[in-house]
mmCIF file of C-alpha atoms in Angstrom:
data_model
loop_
_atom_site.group_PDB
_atom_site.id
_atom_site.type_symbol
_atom_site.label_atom_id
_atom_site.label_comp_id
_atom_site.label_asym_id
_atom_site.label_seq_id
_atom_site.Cartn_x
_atom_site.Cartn_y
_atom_site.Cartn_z
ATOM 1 C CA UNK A 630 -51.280 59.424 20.414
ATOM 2 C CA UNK A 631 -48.727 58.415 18.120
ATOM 3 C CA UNK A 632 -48.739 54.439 18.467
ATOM 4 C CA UNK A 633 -46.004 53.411 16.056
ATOM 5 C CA UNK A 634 -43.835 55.938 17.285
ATOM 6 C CA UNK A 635 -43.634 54.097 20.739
ATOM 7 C CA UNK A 636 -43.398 50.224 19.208
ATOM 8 C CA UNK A 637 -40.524 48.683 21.436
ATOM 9 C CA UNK A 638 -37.432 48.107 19.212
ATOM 10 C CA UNK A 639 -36.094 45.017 20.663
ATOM 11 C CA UNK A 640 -33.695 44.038 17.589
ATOM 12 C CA UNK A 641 -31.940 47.277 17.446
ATOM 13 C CA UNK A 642 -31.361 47.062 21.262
ATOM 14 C CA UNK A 643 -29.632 43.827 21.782
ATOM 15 C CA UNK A 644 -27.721 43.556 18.641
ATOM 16 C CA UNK A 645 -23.808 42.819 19.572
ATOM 17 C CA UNK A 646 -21.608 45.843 18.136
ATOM 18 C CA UNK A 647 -19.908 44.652 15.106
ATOM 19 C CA UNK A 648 -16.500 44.330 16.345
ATOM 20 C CA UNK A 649 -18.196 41.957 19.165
ATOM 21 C CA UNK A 650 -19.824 39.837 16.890
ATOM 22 C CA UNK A 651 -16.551 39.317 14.500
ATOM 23 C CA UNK A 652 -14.679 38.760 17.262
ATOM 24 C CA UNK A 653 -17.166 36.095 18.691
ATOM 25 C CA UNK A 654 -17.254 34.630 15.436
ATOM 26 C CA UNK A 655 -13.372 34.228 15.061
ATOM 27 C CA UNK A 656 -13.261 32.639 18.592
ATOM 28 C CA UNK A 657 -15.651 29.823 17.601
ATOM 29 C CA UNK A 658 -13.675 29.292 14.549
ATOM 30 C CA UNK A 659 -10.519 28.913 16.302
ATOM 31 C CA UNK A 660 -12.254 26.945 19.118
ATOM 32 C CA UNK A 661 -13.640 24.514 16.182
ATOM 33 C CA UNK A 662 -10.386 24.247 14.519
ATOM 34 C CA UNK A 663 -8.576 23.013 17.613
ATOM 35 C CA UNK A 664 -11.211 20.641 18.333
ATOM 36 C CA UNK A 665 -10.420 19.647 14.878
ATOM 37 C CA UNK A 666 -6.974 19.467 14.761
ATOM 38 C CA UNK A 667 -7.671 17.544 18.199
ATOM 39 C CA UNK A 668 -9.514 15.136 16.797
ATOM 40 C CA UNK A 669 -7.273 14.627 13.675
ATOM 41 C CA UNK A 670 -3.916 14.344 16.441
ATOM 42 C CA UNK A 671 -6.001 11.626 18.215
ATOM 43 C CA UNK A 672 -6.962 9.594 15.298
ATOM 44 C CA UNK A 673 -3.175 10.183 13.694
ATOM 45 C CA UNK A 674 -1.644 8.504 16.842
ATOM 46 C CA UNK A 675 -4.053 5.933 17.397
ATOM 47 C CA UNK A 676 -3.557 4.553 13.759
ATOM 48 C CA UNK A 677 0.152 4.713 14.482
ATOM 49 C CA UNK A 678 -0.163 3.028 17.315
ATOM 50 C CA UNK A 679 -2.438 0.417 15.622
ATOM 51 C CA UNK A 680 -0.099 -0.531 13.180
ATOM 52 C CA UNK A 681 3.351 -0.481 15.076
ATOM 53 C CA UNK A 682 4.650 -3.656 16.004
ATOM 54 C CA UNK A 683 5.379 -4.807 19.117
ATOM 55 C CA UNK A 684 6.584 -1.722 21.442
ATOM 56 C CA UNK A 685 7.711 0.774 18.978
ATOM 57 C CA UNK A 686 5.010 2.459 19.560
ATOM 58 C CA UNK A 687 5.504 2.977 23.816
ATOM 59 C CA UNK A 688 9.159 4.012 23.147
ATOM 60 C CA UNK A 689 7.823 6.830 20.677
ATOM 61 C CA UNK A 690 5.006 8.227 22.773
ATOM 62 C CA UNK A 691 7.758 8.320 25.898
ATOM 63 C CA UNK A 692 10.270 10.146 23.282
ATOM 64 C CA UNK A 693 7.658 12.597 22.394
ATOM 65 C CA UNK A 694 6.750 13.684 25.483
ATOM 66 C CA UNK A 695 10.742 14.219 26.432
ATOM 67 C CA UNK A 696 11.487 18.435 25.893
ATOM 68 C CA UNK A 697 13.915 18.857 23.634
ATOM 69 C CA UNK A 698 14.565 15.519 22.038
ATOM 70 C CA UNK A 699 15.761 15.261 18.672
ATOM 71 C CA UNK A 700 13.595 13.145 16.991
ATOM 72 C CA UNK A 701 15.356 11.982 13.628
ATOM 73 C CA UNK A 702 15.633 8.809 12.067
ATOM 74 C CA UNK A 703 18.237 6.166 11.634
ATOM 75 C CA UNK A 704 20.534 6.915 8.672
ATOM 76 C CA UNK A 705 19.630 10.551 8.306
ATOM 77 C CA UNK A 706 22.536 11.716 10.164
ATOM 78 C CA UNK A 707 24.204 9.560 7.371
ATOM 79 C CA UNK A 708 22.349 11.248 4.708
ATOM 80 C CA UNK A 709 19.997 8.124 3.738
ATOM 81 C CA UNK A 710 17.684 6.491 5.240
ATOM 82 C CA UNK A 711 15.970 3.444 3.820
ATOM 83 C CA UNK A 712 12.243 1.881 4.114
ATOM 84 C CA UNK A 713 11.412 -1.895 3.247
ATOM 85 C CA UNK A 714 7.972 -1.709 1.294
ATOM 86 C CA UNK A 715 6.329 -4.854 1.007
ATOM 87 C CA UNK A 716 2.558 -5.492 -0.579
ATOM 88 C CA UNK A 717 1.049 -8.866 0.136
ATOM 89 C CA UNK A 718 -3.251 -10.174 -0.182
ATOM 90 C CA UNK A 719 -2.938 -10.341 3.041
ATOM 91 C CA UNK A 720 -2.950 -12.674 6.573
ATOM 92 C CA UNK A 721 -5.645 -15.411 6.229
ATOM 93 C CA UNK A 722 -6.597 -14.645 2.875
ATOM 94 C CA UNK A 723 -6.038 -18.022 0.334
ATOM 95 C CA UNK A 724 -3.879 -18.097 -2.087
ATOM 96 C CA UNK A 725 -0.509 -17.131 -0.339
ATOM 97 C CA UNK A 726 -1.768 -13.897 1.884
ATOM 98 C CA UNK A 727 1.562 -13.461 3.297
ATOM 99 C CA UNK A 728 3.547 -14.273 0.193
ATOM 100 C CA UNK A 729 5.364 -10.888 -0.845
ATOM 101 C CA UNK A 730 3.863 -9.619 -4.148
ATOM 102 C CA UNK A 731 6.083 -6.383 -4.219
ATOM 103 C CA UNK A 732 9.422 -5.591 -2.740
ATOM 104 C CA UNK A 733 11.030 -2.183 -2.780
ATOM 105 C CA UNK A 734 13.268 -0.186 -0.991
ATOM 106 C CA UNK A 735 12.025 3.583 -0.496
ATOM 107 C CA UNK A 736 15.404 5.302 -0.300
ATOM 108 C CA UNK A 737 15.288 8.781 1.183
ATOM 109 C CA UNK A 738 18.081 11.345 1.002
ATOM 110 C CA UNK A 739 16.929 13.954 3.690
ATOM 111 C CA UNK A 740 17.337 17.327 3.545
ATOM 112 C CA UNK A 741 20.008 18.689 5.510
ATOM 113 C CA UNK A 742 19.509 22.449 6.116
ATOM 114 C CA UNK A 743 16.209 24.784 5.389
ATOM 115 C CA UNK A 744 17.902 25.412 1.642
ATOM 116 C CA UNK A 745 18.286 21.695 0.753
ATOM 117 C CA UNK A 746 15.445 19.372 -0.316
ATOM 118 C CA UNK A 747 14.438 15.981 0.212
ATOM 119 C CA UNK A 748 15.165 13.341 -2.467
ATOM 120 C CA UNK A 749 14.216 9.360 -2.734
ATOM 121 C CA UNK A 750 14.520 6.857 -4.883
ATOM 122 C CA UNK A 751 12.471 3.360 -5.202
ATOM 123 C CA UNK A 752 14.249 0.072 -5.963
ATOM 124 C CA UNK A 753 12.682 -3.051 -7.014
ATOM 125 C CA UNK A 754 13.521 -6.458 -5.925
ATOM 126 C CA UNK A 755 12.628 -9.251 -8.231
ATOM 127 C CA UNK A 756 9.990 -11.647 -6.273
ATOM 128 C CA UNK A 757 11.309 -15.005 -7.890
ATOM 129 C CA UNK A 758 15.194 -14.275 -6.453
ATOM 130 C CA UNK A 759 16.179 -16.780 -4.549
ATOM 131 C CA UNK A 760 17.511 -16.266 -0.733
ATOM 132 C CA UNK A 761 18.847 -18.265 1.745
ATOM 133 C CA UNK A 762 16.058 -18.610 4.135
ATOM 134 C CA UNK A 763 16.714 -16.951 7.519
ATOM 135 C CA UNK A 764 16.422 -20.630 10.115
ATOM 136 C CA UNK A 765 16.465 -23.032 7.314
ATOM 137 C CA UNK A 766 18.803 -24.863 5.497
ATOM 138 C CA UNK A 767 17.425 -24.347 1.811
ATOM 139 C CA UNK A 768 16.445 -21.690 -0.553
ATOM 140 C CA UNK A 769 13.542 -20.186 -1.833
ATOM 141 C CA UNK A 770 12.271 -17.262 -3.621
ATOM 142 C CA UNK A 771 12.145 -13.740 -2.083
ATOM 143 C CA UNK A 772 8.700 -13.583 -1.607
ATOM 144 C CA UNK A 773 8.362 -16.287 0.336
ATOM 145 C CA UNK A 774 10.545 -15.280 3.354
ATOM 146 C CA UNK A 775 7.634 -12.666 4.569
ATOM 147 C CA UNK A 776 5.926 -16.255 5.129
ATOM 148 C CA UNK A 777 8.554 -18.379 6.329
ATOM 149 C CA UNK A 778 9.379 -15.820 9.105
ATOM 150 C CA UNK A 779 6.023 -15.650 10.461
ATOM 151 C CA UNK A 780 5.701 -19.629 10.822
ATOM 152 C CA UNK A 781 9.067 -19.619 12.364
ATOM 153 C CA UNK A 782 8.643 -17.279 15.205
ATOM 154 C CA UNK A 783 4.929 -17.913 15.487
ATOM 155 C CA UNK A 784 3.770 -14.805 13.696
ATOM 156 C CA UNK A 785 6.757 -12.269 14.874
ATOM 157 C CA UNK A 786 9.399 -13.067 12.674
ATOM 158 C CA UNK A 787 8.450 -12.262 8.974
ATOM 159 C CA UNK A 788 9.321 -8.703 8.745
ATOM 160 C CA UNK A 789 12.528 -8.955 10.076
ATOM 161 C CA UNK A 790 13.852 -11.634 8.447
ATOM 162 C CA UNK A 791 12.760 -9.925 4.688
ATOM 163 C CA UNK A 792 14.364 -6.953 6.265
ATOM 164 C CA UNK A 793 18.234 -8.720 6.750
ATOM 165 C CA UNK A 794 17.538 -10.700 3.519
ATOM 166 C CA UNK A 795 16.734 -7.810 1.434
ATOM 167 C CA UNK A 796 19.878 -6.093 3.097
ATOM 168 C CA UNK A 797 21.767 -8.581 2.660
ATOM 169 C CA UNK A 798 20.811 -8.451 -1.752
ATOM 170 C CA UNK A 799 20.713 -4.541 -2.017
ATOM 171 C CA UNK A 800 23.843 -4.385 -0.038
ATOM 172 C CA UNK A 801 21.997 -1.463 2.207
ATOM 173 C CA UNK A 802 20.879 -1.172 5.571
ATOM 174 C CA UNK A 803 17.000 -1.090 6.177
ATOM 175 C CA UNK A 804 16.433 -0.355 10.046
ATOM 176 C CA UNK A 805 12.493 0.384 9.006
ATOM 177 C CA UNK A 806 9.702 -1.566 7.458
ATOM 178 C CA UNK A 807 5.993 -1.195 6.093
ATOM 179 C CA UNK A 808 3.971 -3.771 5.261
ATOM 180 C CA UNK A 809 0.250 -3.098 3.381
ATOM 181 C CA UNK A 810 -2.049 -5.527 2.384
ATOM 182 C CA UNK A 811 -3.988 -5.539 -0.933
ATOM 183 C CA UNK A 812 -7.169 -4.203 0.734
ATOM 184 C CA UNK A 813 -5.274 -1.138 2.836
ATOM 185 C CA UNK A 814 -3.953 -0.078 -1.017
ATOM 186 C CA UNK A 815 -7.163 -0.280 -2.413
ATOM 187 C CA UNK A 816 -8.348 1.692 0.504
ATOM 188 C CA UNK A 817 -5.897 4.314 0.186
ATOM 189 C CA UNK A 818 -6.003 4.757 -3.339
ATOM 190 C CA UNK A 819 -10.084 5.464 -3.079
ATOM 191 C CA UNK A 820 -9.180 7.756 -0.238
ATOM 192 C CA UNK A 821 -7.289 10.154 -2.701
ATOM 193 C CA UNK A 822 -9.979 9.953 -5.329
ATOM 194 C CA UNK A 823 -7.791 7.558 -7.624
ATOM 195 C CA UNK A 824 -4.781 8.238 -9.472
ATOM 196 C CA UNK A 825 -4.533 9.108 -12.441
ATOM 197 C CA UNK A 826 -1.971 7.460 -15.511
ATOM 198 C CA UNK A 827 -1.027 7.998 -18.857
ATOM 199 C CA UNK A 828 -0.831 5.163 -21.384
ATOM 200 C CA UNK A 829 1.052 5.739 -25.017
ATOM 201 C CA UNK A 830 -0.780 2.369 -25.681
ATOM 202 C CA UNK A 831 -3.357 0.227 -24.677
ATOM 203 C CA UNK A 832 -2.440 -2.352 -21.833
ATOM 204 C CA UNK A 833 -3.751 -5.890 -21.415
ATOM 205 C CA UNK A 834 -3.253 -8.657 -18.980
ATOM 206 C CA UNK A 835 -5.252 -11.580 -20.513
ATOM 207 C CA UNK A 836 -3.499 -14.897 -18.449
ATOM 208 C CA UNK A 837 -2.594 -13.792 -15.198
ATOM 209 C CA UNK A 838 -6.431 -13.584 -13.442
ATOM 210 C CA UNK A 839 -8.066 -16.072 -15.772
ATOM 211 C CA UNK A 840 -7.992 -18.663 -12.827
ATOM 212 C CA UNK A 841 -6.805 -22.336 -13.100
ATOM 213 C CA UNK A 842 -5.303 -23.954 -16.308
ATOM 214 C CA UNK A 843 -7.299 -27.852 -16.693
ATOM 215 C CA UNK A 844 -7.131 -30.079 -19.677
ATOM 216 C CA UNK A 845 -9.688 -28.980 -22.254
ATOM 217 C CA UNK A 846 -12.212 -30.325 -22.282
ATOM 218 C CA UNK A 847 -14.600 -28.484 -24.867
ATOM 219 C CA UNK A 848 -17.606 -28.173 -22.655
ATOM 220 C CA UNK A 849 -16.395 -25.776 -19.711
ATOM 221 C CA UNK A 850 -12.476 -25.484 -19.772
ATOM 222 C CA UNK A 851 -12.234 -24.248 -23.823
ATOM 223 C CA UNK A 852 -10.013 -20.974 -23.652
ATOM 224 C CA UNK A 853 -6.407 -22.376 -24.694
ATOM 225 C CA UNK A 854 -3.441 -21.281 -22.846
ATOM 226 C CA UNK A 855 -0.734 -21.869 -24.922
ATOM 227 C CA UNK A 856 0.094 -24.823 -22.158
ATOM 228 C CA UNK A 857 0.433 -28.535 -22.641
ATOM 229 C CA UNK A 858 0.151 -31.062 -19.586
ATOM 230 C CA UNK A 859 2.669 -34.489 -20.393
ATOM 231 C CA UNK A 860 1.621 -37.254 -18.182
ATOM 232 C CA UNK A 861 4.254 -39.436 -16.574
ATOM 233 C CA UNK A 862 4.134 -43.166 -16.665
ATOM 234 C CA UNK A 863 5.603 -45.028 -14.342
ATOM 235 C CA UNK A 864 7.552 -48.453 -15.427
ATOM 236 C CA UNK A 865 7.594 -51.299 -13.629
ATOM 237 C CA UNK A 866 11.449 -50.128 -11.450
ATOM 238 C CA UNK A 867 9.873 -47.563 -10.644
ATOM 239 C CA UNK A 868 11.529 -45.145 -12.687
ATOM 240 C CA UNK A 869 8.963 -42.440 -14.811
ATOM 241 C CA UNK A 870 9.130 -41.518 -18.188
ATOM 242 C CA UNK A 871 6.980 -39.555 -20.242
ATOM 243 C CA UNK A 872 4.442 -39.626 -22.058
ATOM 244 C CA UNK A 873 4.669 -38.778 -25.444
ATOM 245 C CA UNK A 874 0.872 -37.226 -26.091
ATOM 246 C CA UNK A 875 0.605 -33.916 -24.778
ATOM 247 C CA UNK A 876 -2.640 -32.786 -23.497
ATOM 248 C CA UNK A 877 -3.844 -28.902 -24.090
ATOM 249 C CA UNK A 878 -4.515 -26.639 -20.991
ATOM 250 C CA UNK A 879 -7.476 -24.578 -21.130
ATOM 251 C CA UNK A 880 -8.761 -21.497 -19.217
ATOM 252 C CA UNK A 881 -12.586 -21.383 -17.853
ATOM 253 C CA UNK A 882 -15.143 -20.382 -20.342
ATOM 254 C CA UNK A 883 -15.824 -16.282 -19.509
ATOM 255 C CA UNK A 884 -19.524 -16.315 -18.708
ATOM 256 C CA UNK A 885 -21.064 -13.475 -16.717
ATOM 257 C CA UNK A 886 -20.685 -16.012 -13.584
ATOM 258 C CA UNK A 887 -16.965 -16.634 -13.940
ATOM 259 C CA UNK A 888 -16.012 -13.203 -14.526
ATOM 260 C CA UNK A 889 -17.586 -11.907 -11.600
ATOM 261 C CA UNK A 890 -15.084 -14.345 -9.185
ATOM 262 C CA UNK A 891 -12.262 -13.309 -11.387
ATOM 263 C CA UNK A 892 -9.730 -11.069 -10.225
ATOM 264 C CA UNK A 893 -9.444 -8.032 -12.104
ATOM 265 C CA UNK A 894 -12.586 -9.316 -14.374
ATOM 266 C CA UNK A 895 -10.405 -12.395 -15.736
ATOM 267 C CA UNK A 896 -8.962 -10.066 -18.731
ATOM 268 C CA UNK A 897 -7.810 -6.828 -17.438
ATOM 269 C CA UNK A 898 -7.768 -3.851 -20.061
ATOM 270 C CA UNK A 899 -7.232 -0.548 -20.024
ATOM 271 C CA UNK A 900 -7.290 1.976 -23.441
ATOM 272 C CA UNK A 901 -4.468 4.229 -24.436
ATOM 273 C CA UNK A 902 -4.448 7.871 -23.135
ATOM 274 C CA UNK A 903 -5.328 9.014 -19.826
ATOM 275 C CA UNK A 904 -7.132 6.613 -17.455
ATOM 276 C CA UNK A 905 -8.710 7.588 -13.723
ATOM 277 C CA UNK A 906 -7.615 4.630 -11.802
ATOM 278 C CA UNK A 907 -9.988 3.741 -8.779
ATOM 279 C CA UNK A 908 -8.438 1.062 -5.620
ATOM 280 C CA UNK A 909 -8.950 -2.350 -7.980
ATOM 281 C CA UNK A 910 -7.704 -1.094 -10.854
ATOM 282 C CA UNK A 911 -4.732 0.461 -9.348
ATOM 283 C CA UNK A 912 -4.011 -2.740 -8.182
ATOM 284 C CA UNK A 913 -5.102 -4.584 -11.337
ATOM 285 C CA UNK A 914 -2.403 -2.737 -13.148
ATOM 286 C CA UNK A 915 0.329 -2.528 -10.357
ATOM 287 C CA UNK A 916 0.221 -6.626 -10.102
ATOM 288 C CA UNK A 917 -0.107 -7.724 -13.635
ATOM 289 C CA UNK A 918 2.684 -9.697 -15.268
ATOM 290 C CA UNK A 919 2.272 -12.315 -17.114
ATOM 291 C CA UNK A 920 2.305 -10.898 -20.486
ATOM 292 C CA UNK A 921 4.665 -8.302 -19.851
ATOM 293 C CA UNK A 922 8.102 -8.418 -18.010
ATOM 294 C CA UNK A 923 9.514 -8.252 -14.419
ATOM 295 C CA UNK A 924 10.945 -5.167 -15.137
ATOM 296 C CA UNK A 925 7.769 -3.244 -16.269
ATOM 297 C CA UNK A 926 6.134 -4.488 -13.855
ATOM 298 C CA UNK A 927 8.109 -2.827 -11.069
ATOM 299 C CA UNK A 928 8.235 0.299 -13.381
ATOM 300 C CA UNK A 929 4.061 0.519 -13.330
ATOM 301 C CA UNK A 930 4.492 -0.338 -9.430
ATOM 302 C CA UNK A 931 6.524 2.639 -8.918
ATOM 303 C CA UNK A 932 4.674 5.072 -10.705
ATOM 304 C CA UNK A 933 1.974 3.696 -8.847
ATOM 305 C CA UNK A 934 3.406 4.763 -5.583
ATOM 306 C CA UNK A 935 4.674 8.163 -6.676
ATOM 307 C CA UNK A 936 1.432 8.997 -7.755
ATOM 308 C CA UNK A 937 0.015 7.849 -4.468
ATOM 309 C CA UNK A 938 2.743 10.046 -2.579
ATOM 310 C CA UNK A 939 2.362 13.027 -4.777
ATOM 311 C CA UNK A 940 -1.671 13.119 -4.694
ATOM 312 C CA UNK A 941 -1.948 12.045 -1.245
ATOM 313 C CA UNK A 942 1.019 15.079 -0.244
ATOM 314 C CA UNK A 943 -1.458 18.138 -2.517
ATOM 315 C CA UNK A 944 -2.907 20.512 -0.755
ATOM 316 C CA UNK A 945 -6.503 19.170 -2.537
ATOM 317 C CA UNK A 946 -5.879 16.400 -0.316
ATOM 318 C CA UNK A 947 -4.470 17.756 3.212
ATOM 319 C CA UNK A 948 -6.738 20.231 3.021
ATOM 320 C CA UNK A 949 -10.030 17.859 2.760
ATOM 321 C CA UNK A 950 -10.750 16.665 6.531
ATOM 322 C CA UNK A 951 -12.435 13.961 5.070
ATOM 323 C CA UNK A 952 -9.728 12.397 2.757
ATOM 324 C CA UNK A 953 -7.200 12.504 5.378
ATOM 325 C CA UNK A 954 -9.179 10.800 7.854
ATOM 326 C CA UNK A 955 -10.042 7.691 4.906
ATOM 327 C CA UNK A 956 -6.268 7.567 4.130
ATOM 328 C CA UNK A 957 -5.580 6.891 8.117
ATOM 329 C CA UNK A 958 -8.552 4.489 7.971
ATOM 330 C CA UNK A 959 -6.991 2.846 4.909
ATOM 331 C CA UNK A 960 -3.944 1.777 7.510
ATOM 332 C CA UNK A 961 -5.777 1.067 10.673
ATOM 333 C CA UNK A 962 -6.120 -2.887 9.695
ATOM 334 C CA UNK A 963 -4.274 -3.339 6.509
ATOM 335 C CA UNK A 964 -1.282 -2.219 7.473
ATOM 336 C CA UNK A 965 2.021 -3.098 9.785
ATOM 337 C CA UNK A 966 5.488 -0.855 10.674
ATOM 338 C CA UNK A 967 8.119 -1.531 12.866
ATOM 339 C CA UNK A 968 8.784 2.281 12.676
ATOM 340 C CA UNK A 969 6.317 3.450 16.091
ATOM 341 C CA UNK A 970 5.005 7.114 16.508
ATOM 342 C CA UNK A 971 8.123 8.340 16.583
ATOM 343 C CA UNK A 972 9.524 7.331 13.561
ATOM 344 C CA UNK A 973 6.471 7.471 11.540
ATOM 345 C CA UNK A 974 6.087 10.951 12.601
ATOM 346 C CA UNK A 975 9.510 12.037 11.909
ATOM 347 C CA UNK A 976 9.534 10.366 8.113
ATOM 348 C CA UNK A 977 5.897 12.776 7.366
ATOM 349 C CA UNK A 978 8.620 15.519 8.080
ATOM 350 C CA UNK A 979 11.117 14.535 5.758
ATOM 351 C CA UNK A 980 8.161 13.144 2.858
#
């Protein structure tokens, strides 16, 4: 008797044909993508929702769910449609967290048939313009209205009011705004993997995170400034004059301790060429201005953004699960819109 002739074949038997098993195969793909893409439609609207003020975000879901409505935004019937951008530290955080540290207007031209394509421009307002204040009888700079607002209408009116002042200076109208804290940009940059700029020389802000200016003293305070400090007297009327003897201002000493509670490391550098940008120094670079001008300032800030937009937009990017869900994550606390669902969902279209 032939033994190993009559050895049950149990693998041969119950293996699927092959067109079974492909077809099984591309079923649990599919299932897994929609789970997915489930998941990722969740997340997108709870963000959304997170960060939309007041009851944008109810009107949008209701739109949405309405057959056949046509969801565009205002001004794009009109062939532009602009965006307030503001960047502040942030609510609660010292040093002015709701003070405005960048202004811009994201101006979008949308595209108006399958053949045409979407254009925008960025334009910088200067943060030391002065304004009107919106409920107040005085001025004060631009950047300070963000502020103002919110302590006049008990933490509701701030993005409104920098949205009719900065109309009323630009001469446009801004129906939408997006406010990010310092954190939510550092976030999102990170998310993307960095960004990536190119420097035909070396750039260095050496005043503008080196902390408080004091009278030297030649112990601690011995960094000069290029400052003086003149004392007032006051005379006997009452009237002040002043002091002829000027006394020199002088930076912190940089040890190892005071650099590490520096911003940006006290003296932010960075080399000529190409430089890989992570979420600080991205913002290290985007905010520095003391030894450079207003103008290239809002120049860096803009290429900033673009390279933001256009890294953040690459397939490398949308394609990577992962990424997309730390750029939503980015938003979920550090950042505000008065845009809803709806909106927000309608300007990823036109982006």
């Amino acid at each position: 008797m032939n033994m190993a002739s009559e050895t049950p074949r149990i693998f041969e038997d119950n293996t699927l044909p092959k067109k079974r098993r492909w077809l099984r195969i591309t079923l649990l793909v599919i299932a897994f993508l929609a789970l997915a893409g489930g998941v990722f439609a969740w997340k997108t609207g709870a963000i959304l929702n997170k960060i939309s003020q007041g009851n944008a975000n109810i009107f949008g879901s209701l739109m949405n769910s309405i057959p056949g409505v046509e969801k565009k935004l205002s001004g794009e019937n009109a062939g532009r449609v602009n965006i307030l951008l503001l960047g502040m530290r942030g609510e609660n955080i010292v040093g002015g967290g709701l003070l405005a540290d960048t202004i811009m207007v994201l101006s979008i031209h949308p595209k108006q048939n399958d053949q045409d394509t979407t254009r925008a421009s960025l334009i910088s307002i200067p943060r030391d313009f002065y304004v009107k204040v919106p409920g107040r009888d005085e001025q004060q700079k631009i950047n300070a209205v963000y502020a103002l607002g919110e302590e006049r209408a008990h933490g509701r009116g701030g993005m409104e009011d920098m949205q009719k002042i900065v109309g009323e200076v630009s001469g446009l109208n801004i129906p939408y705004a997006i406010a990010i804290n310092f954190q939510g940009f550092k976030d999102l940059v990170n998310a993307i993997g960095g960004v990536t700029v190119h420097l035909d020389q070396p750039f260095e802000e050496g005043l503008q995170f080196r902390g408080l200016k004091k009278r030297c003293d030649g112990l601690k305070y011995t960094v000069f400034s290029g400052e003086y400090e003149e004392k007032r007297i006051q005379r006997k009327n009452g009237t002040y004059y002043a002091n002829p003897k000027r006394y020199p201002l002088c930076f912190e000493k940089m040890t190892a301790e005071v650099i590490a509670e520096l911003e940006c490391g006290g003296d932010f550098k960075l080399p000529q060429g190409d430089n890989l940008l992570d979420g600080d120094k991205a913002l290290c670079f985007a905010r520095a201005r003391e030894t450079s001008s207003d103008f290239s300032r809002a120049q860096r800030q803009q290429e900033i953004i673009k390279l933001i937009k256009e890294k953040a937009l690459s397939l490398g990017t949308l394609a990577d699960f992962s990424k997309v869900s730390a750029m939503l994550d980015s938003l979920g606390d550090n950042a505000i819109t008065n845009m809803g669902r709806f909106y927000s969902s309608s300007l990823g279209r036109q982006l």
